[in-house]
Each structure stands twice: as structure tokens, then as C-alpha cells.
Amino acid sequence: MNNSTTSINYRNITLDGLWHNNPALVQLLGLCPLLAVTGTVVNALGLGLVTLLVLLGSSFSVSLIRNHIPSSVRLPAFVMIIASFVTCAELLMQAFTYELYQILGIFIPLIVTNCAILGRADAFAAKHPPLPALVDAFMMGLGFTLVLLLLGALRELLGQGTLFSGMDLLFGPIAANWQITFFTDFQVLILMLPPGAFFGMGLIIAGKNLIDNYLKEGAQPQIIASDQAPTNNAEKNSRRVRITS
């Protein structure tokens, strides 16, 4: 237990995973599959769920054996654990969502090399007990999945004028009628191509930076006012001293 922290702030873990240290928006990790398969919402959701499950399983397993792995083989052991969970995810997709598995293709096995998963295993799970490791993995995976969904929705909506097309690939026949068509006579086709993923991701990152700057500017006046108050009092006191002298 010497590597674990004495107190865990789950609020900070949640905010880091969803916003402040989001693996896609801030750390800019795992961008290869994120940019490659987010042409539609169903592709983004499928990849996001697989990544989330692998992240949960690998972080939990690494946390359980964190005190029994020599430092010399730490990273190879983490990669083997991640590869095992990716193999399980592949087999499940082949059994239940085979068509979606074929669409996602090579990017499912490439989750093994996803720096976001390996980074959380080494930076957090290897230093904390299982429960905080699970919470951190869930929030990081959820933050990554939400960015995938946002980018997928943006590209699908502007690229082909629909949302939730092909959801039956993931949820079965019950989702066959989930598609929403907004327009058919206007499409930004470049968004459906790989360069469009860079444009969409740039817009999302720019939006996050604008929100962060707005929040910082909103907090500045209070800080300035509190800093100026003592100086004004000091000037008044200094003037009084001069008058009495």
C-alpha cells in the first residue's frame, strides 16, 4: 500500500476524466482510431464502448497486482493485460456485432497500443487501490467516448444529413428505425473523409478552450478586487501617518 494515496478526491478524478484532463481533448491520446472511425455515431459509440471496457478491465487488473510486478517488467506486463482484454472484446464483437466489427476493422486490435489506456494503467492504476482505479478508468473512458460521440454526430449530421443511422449494427433490429434525417440536399462531404475528422476535432478542441478561457476571465475580477483592497487600505493608513506627523 506504499504506492497508494491516503486520501482520494473522487470529484477531481471525475472532472479530470470528463474535462480537465480528458484523454482526447487535453492529453490528445488515442487520436488515430478517434479520427479514423468517427464517420457515424454508431461507429463512434462502438469504438468508445470497447475502449471503455478495456480501460476498466485493465486498470482494475493492474491495480490488483500493482505490488507484485517488478519495475523492470512493469510496462510489458501492462501491455499483456491490455492485450488480453482487447482479445476478449474482439471475440464478443465477433459473436454479437460482427458487421460493426468488420467496419471498425484493424482499429479494434490497435486498442492494445492506445496510449490513453497504457497511460492510465501506469500513471494511476499502478499507484492506487482498485476502487479509485475503477473510477478513474470509467471517467477517462467516458470522457473519451463522449468526444467520440460528439465528433461522430458532427460528421454524420453535416456529412450526410442524418443521425443514428445504422444503429441496428450495435443494438440489433430494435434500433432499425432510430435514424433521424435532417436534410438530404446539403452535405459537407469532406467531413465524411479523413481530413474532415481533423476539422471536426479542431472545432471541438477550440470550443473547449473558449469555455475554459471564459471561465477564467469570469473568475479574474474577484481576484483582482481582493488583491486591490489591501493596497488601498495601506495607502489610506500611510496618508494618515503623514498627516499626524
JSON list of C-alpha atoms in Angstrom, two decimals:
[
{"chain": "A", "resi": 1, "resn": "MET", "atom": "CA", "xyz": [0.00, 0.00, 0.00]},
{"chain": "A", "resi": 2, "resn": "ASN", "atom": "CA", "xyz": [3.00, 2.30, -0.02]},
{"chain": "A", "resi": 3, "resn": "ASN", "atom": "CA", "xyz": [2.22, 3.50, -3.54]},
{"chain": "A", "resi": 4, "resn": "SER", "atom": "CA", "xyz": [-1.41, 4.42, -2.84]},
{"chain": "A", "resi": 5, "resn": "THR", "atom": "CA", "xyz": [-2.51, 7.83, -1.74]},
{"chain": "A", "resi": 6, "resn": "THR", "atom": "CA", "xyz": [-4.00, 8.30, 1.72]},
{"chain": "A", "resi": 7, "resn": "SER", "atom": "CA", "xyz": [-6.99, 10.30, 0.51]},
{"chain": "A", "resi": 8, "resn": "ILE", "atom": "CA", "xyz": [-8.79, 10.06, -2.82]},
{"chain": "A", "resi": 9, "resn": "ASN", "atom": "CA", "xyz": [-10.72, 13.02, -4.20]},
{"chain": "A", "resi": 10, "resn": "TYR", "atom": "CA", "xyz": [-13.30, 11.40, -6.45]},
{"chain": "A", "resi": 11, "resn": "ARG", "atom": "CA", "xyz": [-14.62, 14.79, -7.55]},
{"chain": "A", "resi": 12, "resn": "ASN", "atom": "CA", "xyz": [-11.23, 15.70, -9.01]},
{"chain": "A", "resi": 13, "resn": "ILE", "atom": "CA", "xyz": [-10.97, 12.28, -10.66]},
{"chain": "A", "resi": 14, "resn": "THR", "atom": "CA", "xyz": [-14.35, 12.83, -12.29]},
{"chain": "A", "resi": 15, "resn": "LEU", "atom": "CA", "xyz": [-13.55, 16.35, -13.50]},
{"chain": "A", "resi": 16, "resn": "ASP", "atom": "CA", "xyz": [-10.15, 15.26, -14.80]},
{"chain": "A", "resi": 17, "resn": "GLY", "atom": "CA", "xyz": [-11.62, 12.42, -16.83]},
{"chain": "A", "resi": 18, "resn": "LEU", "atom": "CA", "xyz": [-14.52, 14.37, -18.28]},
{"chain": "A", "resi": 19, "resn": "TRP", "atom": "CA", "xyz": [-12.92, 17.78, -18.78]},
{"chain": "A", "resi": 20, "resn": "HIS", "atom": "CA", "xyz": [-9.65, 18.98, -17.25]},
{"chain": "A", "resi": 21, "resn": "ASN", "atom": "CA", "xyz": [-7.51, 16.01, -18.31]},
{"chain": "A", "resi": 22, "resn": "ASN", "atom": "CA", "xyz": [-9.70, 14.43, -20.98]},
{"chain": "A", "resi": 23, "resn": "PRO", "atom": "CA", "xyz": [-7.57, 11.94, -22.94]},
{"chain": "A", "resi": 24, "resn": "ALA", "atom": "CA", "xyz": [-8.86, 13.17, -26.31]},
{"chain": "A", "resi": 25, "resn": "LEU", "atom": "CA", "xyz": [-9.21, 16.92, -25.70]},
{"chain": "A", "resi": 26, "resn": "VAL", "atom": "CA", "xyz": [-6.28, 17.64, -23.38]},
{"chain": "A", "resi": 27, "resn": "GLN", "atom": "CA", "xyz": [-3.85, 14.74, -23.48]},
{"chain": "A", "resi": 28, "resn": "LEU", "atom": "CA", "xyz": [-4.52, 14.21, -27.23]},
{"chain": "A", "resi": 29, "resn": "LEU", "atom": "CA", "xyz": [-4.08, 10.45, -26.87]},
{"chain": "A", "resi": 30, "resn": "GLY", "atom": "CA", "xyz": [-5.73, 7.74, -28.93]},
{"chain": "A", "resi": 31, "resn": "LEU", "atom": "CA", "xyz": [-6.38, 10.09, -31.83]},
{"chain": "A", "resi": 32, "resn": "CYS", "atom": "CA", "xyz": [-5.67, 7.52, -34.56]},
{"chain": "A", "resi": 33, "resn": "PRO", "atom": "CA", "xyz": [-8.86, 5.44, -34.06]},
{"chain": "A", "resi": 34, "resn": "LEU", "atom": "CA", "xyz": [-10.76, 8.52, -32.90]},
{"chain": "A", "resi": 35, "resn": "LEU", "atom": "CA", "xyz": [-10.19, 10.29, -36.22]},
{"chain": "A", "resi": 36, "resn": "ALA", "atom": "CA", "xyz": [-10.45, 7.21, -38.40]},
{"chain": "A", "resi": 37, "resn": "VAL", "atom": "CA", "xyz": [-13.81, 5.63, -37.50]},
{"chain": "A", "resi": 38, "resn": "THR", "atom": "CA", "xyz": [-15.97, 8.51, -36.29]},
{"chain": "A", "resi": 39, "resn": "GLY", "atom": "CA", "xyz": [-17.82, 8.96, -39.56]},
{"chain": "A", "resi": 40, "resn": "THR", "atom": "CA", "xyz": [-21.10, 7.99, -37.88]},
{"chain": "A", "resi": 41, "resn": "VAL", "atom": "CA", "xyz": [-22.48, 7.86, -34.36]},
{"chain": "A", "resi": 42, "resn": "VAL", "atom": "CA", "xyz": [-22.72, 4.06, -34.31]},
{"chain": "A", "resi": 43, "resn": "ASN", "atom": "CA", "xyz": [-19.05, 3.65, -35.23]},
{"chain": "A", "resi": 44, "resn": "ALA", "atom": "CA", "xyz": [-18.02, 6.16, -32.57]},
{"chain": "A", "resi": 45, "resn": "LEU", "atom": "CA", "xyz": [-20.21, 4.52, -29.93]},
{"chain": "A", "resi": 46, "resn": "GLY", "atom": "CA", "xyz": [-18.95, 1.04, -30.76]},
{"chain": "A", "resi": 47, "resn": "LEU", "atom": "CA", "xyz": [-15.30, 2.05, -30.51]},
{"chain": "A", "resi": 48, "resn": "GLY", "atom": "CA", "xyz": [-15.97, 4.11, -27.38]},
{"chain": "A", "resi": 49, "resn": "LEU", "atom": "CA", "xyz": [-17.69, 1.24, -25.55]},
{"chain": "A", "resi": 50, "resn": "VAL", "atom": "CA", "xyz": [-14.92, -1.21, -26.42]},
{"chain": "A", "resi": 51, "resn": "THR", "atom": "CA", "xyz": [-12.27, 1.26, -25.26]},
{"chain": "A", "resi": 52, "resn": "LEU", "atom": "CA", "xyz": [-14.20, 1.89, -22.03]},
{"chain": "A", "resi": 53, "resn": "LEU", "atom": "CA", "xyz": [-14.50, -1.83, -21.24]},
{"chain": "A", "resi": 54, "resn": "VAL", "atom": "CA", "xyz": [-10.82, -2.47, -21.96]},
{"chain": "A", "resi": 55, "resn": "LEU", "atom": "CA", "xyz": [-9.84, 0.51, -19.82]},
{"chain": "A", "resi": 56, "resn": "LEU", "atom": "CA", "xyz": [-11.97, -0.72, -16.90]},
{"chain": "A", "resi": 57, "resn": "GLY", "atom": "CA", "xyz": [-10.65, -4.26, -17.05]},
{"chain": "A", "resi": 58, "resn": "SER", "atom": "CA", "xyz": [-7.00, -3.35, -17.48]},
{"chain": "A", "resi": 59, "resn": "SER", "atom": "CA", "xyz": [-6.98, -0.66, -14.78]},
{"chain": "A", "resi": 60, "resn": "PHE", "atom": "CA", "xyz": [-8.69, -2.96, -12.28]},
{"chain": "A", "resi": 61, "resn": "SER", "atom": "CA", "xyz": [-6.29, -5.81, -13.02]},
{"chain": "A", "resi": 62, "resn": "VAL", "atom": "CA", "xyz": [-3.20, -3.60, -12.85]},
{"chain": "A", "resi": 63, "resn": "SER", "atom": "CA", "xyz": [-4.37, -2.17, -9.52]},
{"chain": "A", "resi": 64, "resn": "LEU", "atom": "CA", "xyz": [-4.84, -5.65, -8.05]},
{"chain": "A", "resi": 65, "resn": "ILE", "atom": "CA", "xyz": [-1.30, -6.79, -8.87]},
{"chain": "A", "resi": 66, "resn": "ARG", "atom": "CA", "xyz": [0.44, -3.42, -8.58]},
{"chain": "A", "resi": 67, "resn": "ASN", "atom": "CA", "xyz": [2.53, -4.50, -5.58]},
{"chain": "A", "resi": 68, "resn": "HIS", "atom": "CA", "xyz": [3.65, -7.77, -7.18]},
{"chain": "A", "resi": 69, "resn": "ILE", "atom": "CA", "xyz": [5.06, -6.57, -10.52]},
{"chain": "A", "resi": 70, "resn": "PRO", "atom": "CA", "xyz": [8.81, -5.81, -10.66]},
{"chain": "A", "resi": 71, "resn": "SER", "atom": "CA", "xyz": [9.57, -2.41, -12.09]},
{"chain": "A", "resi": 72, "resn": "SER", "atom": "CA", "xyz": [11.77, -3.97, -14.77]},
{"chain": "A", "resi": 73, "resn": "VAL", "atom": "CA", "xyz": [8.80, -5.71, -16.43]},
{"chain": "A", "resi": 74, "resn": "ARG", "atom": "CA", "xyz": [6.08, -3.23, -15.49]},
{"chain": "A", "resi": 75, "resn": "LEU", "atom": "CA", "xyz": [5.23, -1.92, -18.95]},
{"chain": "A", "resi": 76, "resn": "PRO", "atom": "CA", "xyz": [5.39, -5.32, -20.76]},
{"chain": "A", "resi": 77, "resn": "ALA", "atom": "CA", "xyz": [3.07, -6.74, -18.10]},
{"chain": "A", "resi": 78, "resn": "PHE", "atom": "CA", "xyz": [0.62, -3.87, -18.59]},
{"chain": "A", "resi": 79, "resn": "VAL", "atom": "CA", "xyz": [0.63, -4.40, -22.37]},
{"chain": "A", "resi": 80, "resn": "MET", "atom": "CA", "xyz": [-0.09, -8.11, -21.91]},
{"chain": "A", "resi": 81, "resn": "ILE", "atom": "CA", "xyz": [-3.03, -7.33, -19.62]},
{"chain": "A", "resi": 82, "resn": "ILE", "atom": "CA", "xyz": [-4.45, -4.80, -22.08]},
{"chain": "A", "resi": 83, "resn": "ALA", "atom": "CA", "xyz": [-3.98, -7.22, -25.00]},
{"chain": "A", "resi": 84, "resn": "SER", "atom": "CA", "xyz": [-5.91, -9.90, -23.11]},
{"chain": "A", "resi": 85, "resn": "PHE", "atom": "CA", "xyz": [-8.92, -7.63, -22.61]},
{"chain": "A", "resi": 86, "resn": "VAL", "atom": "CA", "xyz": [-8.78, -6.44, -26.22]},
{"chain": "A", "resi": 87, "resn": "THR", "atom": "CA", "xyz": [-8.89, -10.08, -27.36]},
{"chain": "A", "resi": 88, "resn": "CYS", "atom": "CA", "xyz": [-11.95, -10.65, -25.18]},
{"chain": "A", "resi": 89, "resn": "ALA", "atom": "CA", "xyz": [-13.60, -7.57, -26.67]},
{"chain": "A", "resi": 90, "resn": "GLU", "atom": "CA", "xyz": [-12.83, -8.79, -30.20]},
{"chain": "A", "resi": 91, "resn": "LEU", "atom": "CA", "xyz": [-14.41, -12.17, -29.52]},
{"chain": "A", "resi": 92, "resn": "LEU", "atom": "CA", "xyz": [-17.52, -10.58, -28.06]},
{"chain": "A", "resi": 93, "resn": "MET", "atom": "CA", "xyz": [-17.91, -8.28, -31.06]},
{"chain": "A", "resi": 94, "resn": "GLN", "atom": "CA", "xyz": [-17.43, -11.16, -33.48]},
{"chain": "A", "resi": 95, "resn": "ALA", "atom": "CA", "xyz": [-20.15, -13.07, -31.65]},
{"chain": "A", "resi": 96, "resn": "PHE", "atom": "CA", "xyz": [-22.76, -10.32, -31.22]},
{"chain": "A", "resi": 97, "resn": "THR", "atom": "CA", "xyz": [-21.93, -7.36, -33.52]},
{"chain": "A", "resi": 98, "resn": "TYR", "atom": "CA", "xyz": [-19.98, -8.94, -36.35]},
{"chain": "A", "resi": 99, "resn": "GLU", "atom": "CA", "xyz": [-20.91, -6.38, -39.03]},
{"chain": "A", "resi": 100, "resn": "LEU", "atom": "CA", "xyz": [-19.81, -3.49, -36.80]},
{"chain": "A", "resi": 101, "resn": "TYR", "atom": "CA", "xyz": [-16.63, -5.40, -36.00]},
{"chain": "A", "resi": 102, "resn": "GLN", "atom": "CA", "xyz": [-15.88, -5.62, -39.73]},
{"chain": "A", "resi": 103, "resn": "ILE", "atom": "CA", "xyz": [-16.48, -1.89, -40.16]},
{"chain": "A", "resi": 104, "resn": "LEU", "atom": "CA", "xyz": [-14.17, -0.92, -37.29]},
{"chain": "A", "resi": 105, "resn": "GLY", "atom": "CA", "xyz": [-11.61, -3.38, -38.64]},
{"chain": "A", "resi": 106, "resn": "ILE", "atom": "CA", "xyz": [-7.99, -3.04, -37.56]},
{"chain": "A", "resi": 107, "resn": "PHE", "atom": "CA", "xyz": [-8.77, -0.26, -35.09]},
{"chain": "A", "resi": 108, "resn": "ILE", "atom": "CA", "xyz": [-10.11, -2.76, -32.53]},
{"chain": "A", "resi": 109, "resn": "PRO", "atom": "CA", "xyz": [-6.78, -4.65, -32.23]},
{"chain": "A", "resi": 110, "resn": "LEU", "atom": "CA", "xyz": [-4.97, -1.30, -32.23]},
{"chain": "A", "resi": 111, "resn": "ILE", "atom": "CA", "xyz": [-6.58, -0.50, -28.88]},
{"chain": "A", "resi": 112, "resn": "VAL", "atom": "CA", "xyz": [-3.67, -2.51, -27.43]},
{"chain": "A", "resi": 113, "resn": "THR", "atom": "CA", "xyz": [-1.35, 0.35, -28.39]},
{"chain": "A", "resi": 114, "resn": "ASN", "atom": "CA", "xyz": [-3.73, 3.10, -27.26]},
{"chain": "A", "resi": 115, "resn": "CYS", "atom": "CA", "xyz": [-1.59, 5.42, -25.16]},
{"chain": "A", "resi": 116, "resn": "ALA", "atom": "CA", "xyz": [-4.60, 6.57, -23.14]},
{"chain": "A", "resi": 117, "resn": "ILE", "atom": "CA", "xyz": [-5.15, 3.06, -21.75]},
{"chain": "A", "resi": 118, "resn": "LEU", "atom": "CA", "xyz": [-1.48, 2.30, -21.11]},
{"chain": "A", "resi": 119, "resn": "GLY", "atom": "CA", "xyz": [-1.01, 5.78, -19.64]},
{"chain": "A", "resi": 120, "resn": "ARG", "atom": "CA", "xyz": [-3.82, 5.34, -17.08]},
{"chain": "A", "resi": 121, "resn": "ALA", "atom": "CA", "xyz": [-2.51, 1.91, -16.13]},
{"chain": "A", "resi": 122, "resn": "ASP", "atom": "CA", "xyz": [0.96, 3.27, -15.46]},
{"chain": "A", "resi": 123, "resn": "ALA", "atom": "CA", "xyz": [0.11, 6.72, -14.08]},
{"chain": "A", "resi": 124, "resn": "PHE", "atom": "CA", "xyz": [-2.89, 5.89, -11.90]},
{"chain": "A", "resi": 125, "resn": "ALA", "atom": "CA", "xyz": [-3.92, 2.24, -11.59]},
{"chain": "A", "resi": 126, "resn": "ALA", "atom": "CA", "xyz": [-0.39, 1.10, -10.69]},
{"chain": "A", "resi": 127, "resn": "LYS", "atom": "CA", "xyz": [-0.37, 3.55, -7.75]},
{"chain": "A", "resi": 128, "resn": "HIS", "atom": "CA", "xyz": [-3.90, 3.29, -6.32]},
{"chain": "A", "resi": 129, "resn": "PRO", "atom": "CA", "xyz": [-6.30, 0.68, -4.89]},
{"chain": "A", "resi": 130, "resn": "PRO", "atom": "CA", "xyz": [-8.90, -0.99, -7.14]},
{"chain": "A", "resi": 131, "resn": "LEU", "atom": "CA", "xyz": [-11.87, 1.29, -6.39]},
{"chain": "A", "resi": 132, "resn": "PRO", "atom": "CA", "xyz": [-10.15, 4.60, -7.26]},
{"chain": "A", "resi": 133, "resn": "ALA", "atom": "CA", "xyz": [-8.58, 2.88, -10.27]},
{"chain": "A", "resi": 134, "resn": "LEU", "atom": "CA", "xyz": [-12.02, 1.79, -11.49]},
{"chain": "A", "resi": 135, "resn": "VAL", "atom": "CA", "xyz": [-13.46, 5.28, -11.01]},
{"chain": "A", "resi": 136, "resn": "ASP", "atom": "CA", "xyz": [-10.54, 6.86, -12.85]},
{"chain": "A", "resi": 137, "resn": "ALA", "atom": "CA", "xyz": [-10.81, 4.32, -15.69]},
{"chain": "A", "resi": 138, "resn": "PHE", "atom": "CA", "xyz": [-14.56, 4.83, -16.00]},
{"chain": "A", "resi": 139, "resn": "MET", "atom": "CA", "xyz": [-14.32, 8.62, -16.10]},
{"chain": "A", "resi": 140, "resn": "MET", "atom": "CA", "xyz": [-11.42, 8.63, -18.55]},
{"chain": "A", "resi": 141, "resn": "GLY", "atom": "CA", "xyz": [-13.22, 6.12, -20.76]},
{"chain": "A", "resi": 142, "resn": "LEU", "atom": "CA", "xyz": [-16.48, 8.04, -20.52]},
{"chain": "A", "resi": 143, "resn": "GLY", "atom": "CA", "xyz": [-14.75, 11.31, -21.42]},
{"chain": "A", "resi": 144, "resn": "PHE", "atom": "CA", "xyz": [-13.09, 9.64, -24.40]},
{"chain": "A", "resi": 145, "resn": "THR", "atom": "CA", "xyz": [-16.41, 8.10, -25.51]},
{"chain": "A", "resi": 146, "resn": "LEU", "atom": "CA", "xyz": [-18.26, 11.41, -25.24]},
{"chain": "A", "resi": 147, "resn": "VAL", "atom": "CA", "xyz": [-15.70, 13.08, -27.51]},
{"chain": "A", "resi": 148, "resn": "LEU", "atom": "CA", "xyz": [-16.07, 10.19, -29.96]},
{"chain": "A", "resi": 149, "resn": "LEU", "atom": "CA", "xyz": [-19.85, 10.60, -29.95]},
{"chain": "A", "resi": 150, "resn": "LEU", "atom": "CA", "xyz": [-19.67, 14.38, -30.39]},
{"chain": "A", "resi": 151, "resn": "LEU", "atom": "CA", "xyz": [-17.26, 14.08, -33.31]},
{"chain": "A", "resi": 152, "resn": "GLY", "atom": "CA", "xyz": [-19.27, 11.24, -34.86]},
{"chain": "A", "resi": 153, "resn": "ALA", "atom": "CA", "xyz": [-22.53, 13.18, -34.54]},
{"chain": "A", "resi": 154, "resn": "LEU", "atom": "CA", "xyz": [-20.96, 16.30, -36.06]},
{"chain": "A", "resi": 155, "resn": "ARG", "atom": "CA", "xyz": [-19.52, 14.41, -39.03]},
{"chain": "A", "resi": 156, "resn": "GLU", "atom": "CA", "xyz": [-22.64, 12.34, -39.66]},
{"chain": "A", "resi": 157, "resn": "LEU", "atom": "CA", "xyz": [-25.01, 15.30, -39.36]},
{"chain": "A", "resi": 158, "resn": "LEU", "atom": "CA", "xyz": [-23.09, 17.66, -41.63]},
{"chain": "A", "resi": 159, "resn": "GLY", "atom": "CA", "xyz": [-21.66, 14.95, -43.86]},
{"chain": "A", "resi": 160, "resn": "GLN", "atom": "CA", "xyz": [-24.81, 13.01, -44.73]},
{"chain": "A", "resi": 161, "resn": "GLY", "atom": "CA", "xyz": [-27.64, 14.87, -43.01]},
{"chain": "A", "resi": 162, "resn": "THR", "atom": "CA", "xyz": [-28.63, 12.09, -40.59]},
{"chain": "A", "resi": 163, "resn": "LEU", "atom": "CA", "xyz": [-28.14, 10.96, -37.02]},
{"chain": "A", "resi": 164, "resn": "PHE", "atom": "CA", "xyz": [-28.13, 7.44, -35.56]},
{"chain": "A", "resi": 165, "resn": "SER", "atom": "CA", "xyz": [-28.01, 5.71, -38.93]},
{"chain": "A", "resi": 166, "resn": "GLY", "atom": "CA", "xyz": [-27.07, 2.03, -38.74]},
{"chain": "A", "resi": 167, "resn": "MET", "atom": "CA", "xyz": [-27.66, 1.76, -35.00]},
{"chain": "A", "resi": 168, "resn": "ASP", "atom": "CA", "xyz": [-29.03, -1.75, -35.58]},
{"chain": "A", "resi": 169, "resn": "LEU", "atom": "CA", "xyz": [-25.41, -2.81, -36.13]},
{"chain": "A", "resi": 170, "resn": "LEU", "atom": "CA", "xyz": [-24.88, -2.33, -32.39]},
{"chain": "A", "resi": 171, "resn": "PHE", "atom": "CA", "xyz": [-28.31, -2.75, -30.80]},
{"chain": "A", "resi": 172, "resn": "GLY", "atom": "CA", "xyz": [-29.96, -5.17, -33.20]},
{"chain": "A", "resi": 173, "resn": "PRO", "atom": "CA", "xyz": [-33.31, -4.96, -35.03]},
{"chain": "A", "resi": 174, "resn": "ILE", "atom": "CA", "xyz": [-34.87, -2.88, -32.25]},
{"chain": "A", "resi": 175, "resn": "ALA", "atom": "CA", "xyz": [-32.75, 0.09, -33.42]},
{"chain": "A", "resi": 176, "resn": "ALA", "atom": "CA", "xyz": [-33.57, -0.23, -37.13]},
{"chain": "A", "resi": 177, "resn": "ASN", "atom": "CA", "xyz": [-35.86, 2.83, -37.06]},
{"chain": "A", "resi": 178, "resn": "TRP", "atom": "CA", "xyz": [-33.70, 5.08, -34.89]},
{"chain": "A", "resi": 179, "resn": "GLN", "atom": "CA", "xyz": [-32.30, 7.04, -37.83]},
{"chain": "A", "resi": 180, "resn": "ILE", "atom": "CA", "xyz": [-33.22, 10.74, -37.91]},
{"chain": "A", "resi": 181, "resn": "THR", "atom": "CA", "xyz": [-32.94, 12.51, -41.28]},
{"chain": "A", "resi": 182, "resn": "PHE", "atom": "CA", "xyz": [-32.48, 16.28, -41.08]},
{"chain": "A", "resi": 183, "resn": "PHE", "atom": "CA", "xyz": [-31.77, 17.10, -44.73]},
{"chain": "A", "resi": 184, "resn": "THR", "atom": "CA", "xyz": [-30.87, 15.33, -47.95]},
{"chain": "A", "resi": 185, "resn": "ASP", "atom": "CA", "xyz": [-29.97, 18.17, -50.32]},
{"chain": "A", "resi": 186, "resn": "PHE", "atom": "CA", "xyz": [-26.99, 19.59, -48.40]},
{"chain": "A", "resi": 187, "resn": "GLN", "atom": "CA", "xyz": [-23.96, 17.62, -47.27]},
{"chain": "A", "resi": 188, "resn": "VAL", "atom": "CA", "xyz": [-20.42, 18.67, -46.43]},
{"chain": "A", "resi": 189, "resn": "LEU", "atom": "CA", "xyz": [-18.87, 15.56, -47.92]},
{"chain": "A", "resi": 190, "resn": "ILE", "atom": "CA", "xyz": [-15.35, 16.38, -46.78]},
{"chain": "A", "resi": 191, "resn": "LEU", "atom": "CA", "xyz": [-16.44, 15.73, -43.19]},
{"chain": "A", "resi": 192, "resn": "MET", "atom": "CA", "xyz": [-17.03, 12.09, -44.08]},
{"chain": "A", "resi": 193, "resn": "LEU", "atom": "CA", "xyz": [-13.44, 11.80, -45.30]},
{"chain": "A", "resi": 194, "resn": "PRO", "atom": "CA", "xyz": [-10.34, 11.54, -43.07]},
{"chain": "A", "resi": 195, "resn": "PRO", "atom": "CA", "xyz": [-9.46, 15.27, -43.40]},
{"chain": "A", "resi": 196, "resn": "GLY", "atom": "CA", "xyz": [-12.92, 16.13, -42.11]},
{"chain": "A", "resi": 197, "resn": "ALA", "atom": "CA", "xyz": [-12.09, 14.38, -38.85]},
{"chain": "A", "resi": 198, "resn": "PHE", "atom": "CA", "xyz": [-9.23, 16.84, -38.28]},
{"chain": "A", "resi": 199, "resn": "PHE", "atom": "CA", "xyz": [-11.52, 19.79, -38.95]},
{"chain": "A", "resi": 200, "resn": "GLY", "atom": "CA", "xyz": [-14.18, 18.47, -36.59]},
{"chain": "A", "resi": 201, "resn": "MET", "atom": "CA", "xyz": [-11.68, 17.66, -33.85]},
{"chain": "A", "resi": 202, "resn": "GLY", "atom": "CA", "xyz": [-10.14, 21.10, -34.18]},
{"chain": "A", "resi": 203, "resn": "LEU", "atom": "CA", "xyz": [-13.55, 22.72, -33.72]},
{"chain": "A", "resi": 204, "resn": "ILE", "atom": "CA", "xyz": [-14.24, 20.65, -30.61]},
{"chain": "A", "resi": 205, "resn": "ILE", "atom": "CA", "xyz": [-10.87, 21.47, -29.04]},
{"chain": "A", "resi": 206, "resn": "ALA", "atom": "CA", "xyz": [-11.32, 25.16, -29.89]},
{"chain": "A", "resi": 207, "resn": "GLY", "atom": "CA", "xyz": [-14.76, 25.09, -28.25]},
{"chain": "A", "resi": 208, "resn": "LYS", "atom": "CA", "xyz": [-13.30, 23.61, -25.06]},
{"chain": "A", "resi": 209, "resn": "ASN", "atom": "CA", "xyz": [-10.55, 26.23, -24.99]},
{"chain": "A", "resi": 210, "resn": "LEU", "atom": "CA", "xyz": [-13.11, 29.03, -25.41]},
{"chain": "A", "resi": 211, "resn": "ILE", "atom": "CA", "xyz": [-15.13, 27.69, -22.49]},
{"chain": "A", "resi": 212, "resn": "ASP", "atom": "CA", "xyz": [-12.01, 27.41, -20.32]},
{"chain": "A", "resi": 213, "resn": "ASN", "atom": "CA", "xyz": [-10.96, 30.97, -21.17]},
{"chain": "A", "resi": 214, "resn": "TYR", "atom": "CA", "xyz": [-14.44, 32.28, -20.44]},
{"chain": "A", "resi": 215, "resn": "LEU", "atom": "CA", "xyz": [-14.46, 30.61, -17.03]},
{"chain": "A", "resi": 216, "resn": "LYS", "atom": "CA", "xyz": [-11.01, 32.00, -16.21]},
{"chain": "A", "resi": 217, "resn": "GLU", "atom": "CA", "xyz": [-12.00, 35.53, -17.22]},
{"chain": "A", "resi": 218, "resn": "GLY", "atom": "CA", "xyz": [-15.14, 35.26, -15.12]},
{"chain": "A", "resi": 219, "resn": "ALA", "atom": "CA", "xyz": [-13.03, 34.44, -12.06]},
{"chain": "A", "resi": 220, "resn": "GLN", "atom": "CA", "xyz": [-10.47, 37.23, -12.57]},
{"chain": "A", "resi": 221, "resn": "PRO", "atom": "CA", "xyz": [-12.47, 40.28, -11.33]},
{"chain": "A", "resi": 222, "resn": "GLN", "atom": "CA", "xyz": [-12.98, 38.77, -7.89]},
{"chain": "A", "resi": 223, "resn": "ILE", "atom": "CA", "xyz": [-9.28, 38.01, -7.57]},
{"chain": "A", "resi": 224, "resn": "ILE", "atom": "CA", "xyz": [-8.29, 41.50, -8.70]},
{"chain": "A", "resi": 225, "resn": "ALA", "atom": "CA", "xyz": [-10.74, 43.13, -6.32]},
{"chain": "A", "resi": 226, "resn": "SER", "atom": "CA", "xyz": [-9.45, 41.13, -3.38]},
{"chain": "A", "resi": 227, "resn": "ASP", "atom": "CA", "xyz": [-5.86, 41.97, -4.30]},
{"chain": "A", "resi": 228, "resn": "GLN", "atom": "CA", "xyz": [-6.53, 45.71, -4.62]},
{"chain": "A", "resi": 229, "resn": "ALA", "atom": "CA", "xyz": [-8.36, 46.07, -1.33]},
{"chain": "A", "resi": 230, "resn": "PRO", "atom": "CA", "xyz": [-5.29, 45.72, 0.95]},
{"chain": "A", "resi": 231, "resn": "THR", "atom": "CA", "xyz": [-3.27, 48.15, -1.16]},
{"chain": "A", "resi": 232, "resn": "ASN", "atom": "CA", "xyz": [-5.96, 50.81, -0.89]},
{"chain": "A", "resi": 233, "resn": "ASN", "atom": "CA", "xyz": [-6.12, 50.37, 2.89]},
{"chain": "A", "resi": 234, "resn": "ALA", "atom": "CA", "xyz": [-2.36, 50.56, 3.07]},
{"chain": "A", "resi": 235, "resn": "GLU", "atom": "CA", "xyz": [-2.37, 53.82, 1.10]},
{"chain": "A", "resi": 236, "resn": "LYS", "atom": "CA", "xyz": [-5.00, 55.28, 3.45]},
{"chain": "A", "resi": 237, "resn": "ASN", "atom": "CA", "xyz": [-3.01, 54.30, 6.51]},
{"chain": "A", "resi": 238, "resn": "SER", "atom": "CA", "xyz": [0.16, 55.75, 5.04]},
{"chain": "A", "resi": 239, "resn": "ARG", "atom": "CA", "xyz": [-1.60, 59.06, 4.36]},
{"chain": "A", "resi": 240, "resn": "ARG", "atom": "CA", "xyz": [-2.86, 59.20, 7.93]},
{"chain": "A", "resi": 241, "resn": "VAL", "atom": "CA", "xyz": [0.66, 58.74, 9.19]},
{"chain": "A", "resi": 242, "resn": "ARG", "atom": "CA", "xyz": [1.89, 61.63, 7.12]},
{"chain": "A", "resi": 243, "resn": "ILE", "atom": "CA", "xyz": [-0.92, 63.88, 8.37]},
{"chain": "A", "resi": 244, "resn": "THR", "atom": "CA", "xyz": [-0.22, 63.19, 12.05]},
{"chain": "A", "resi": 245, "resn": "SER", "atom": "CA", "xyz": [3.46, 63.78, 11.58]}
]
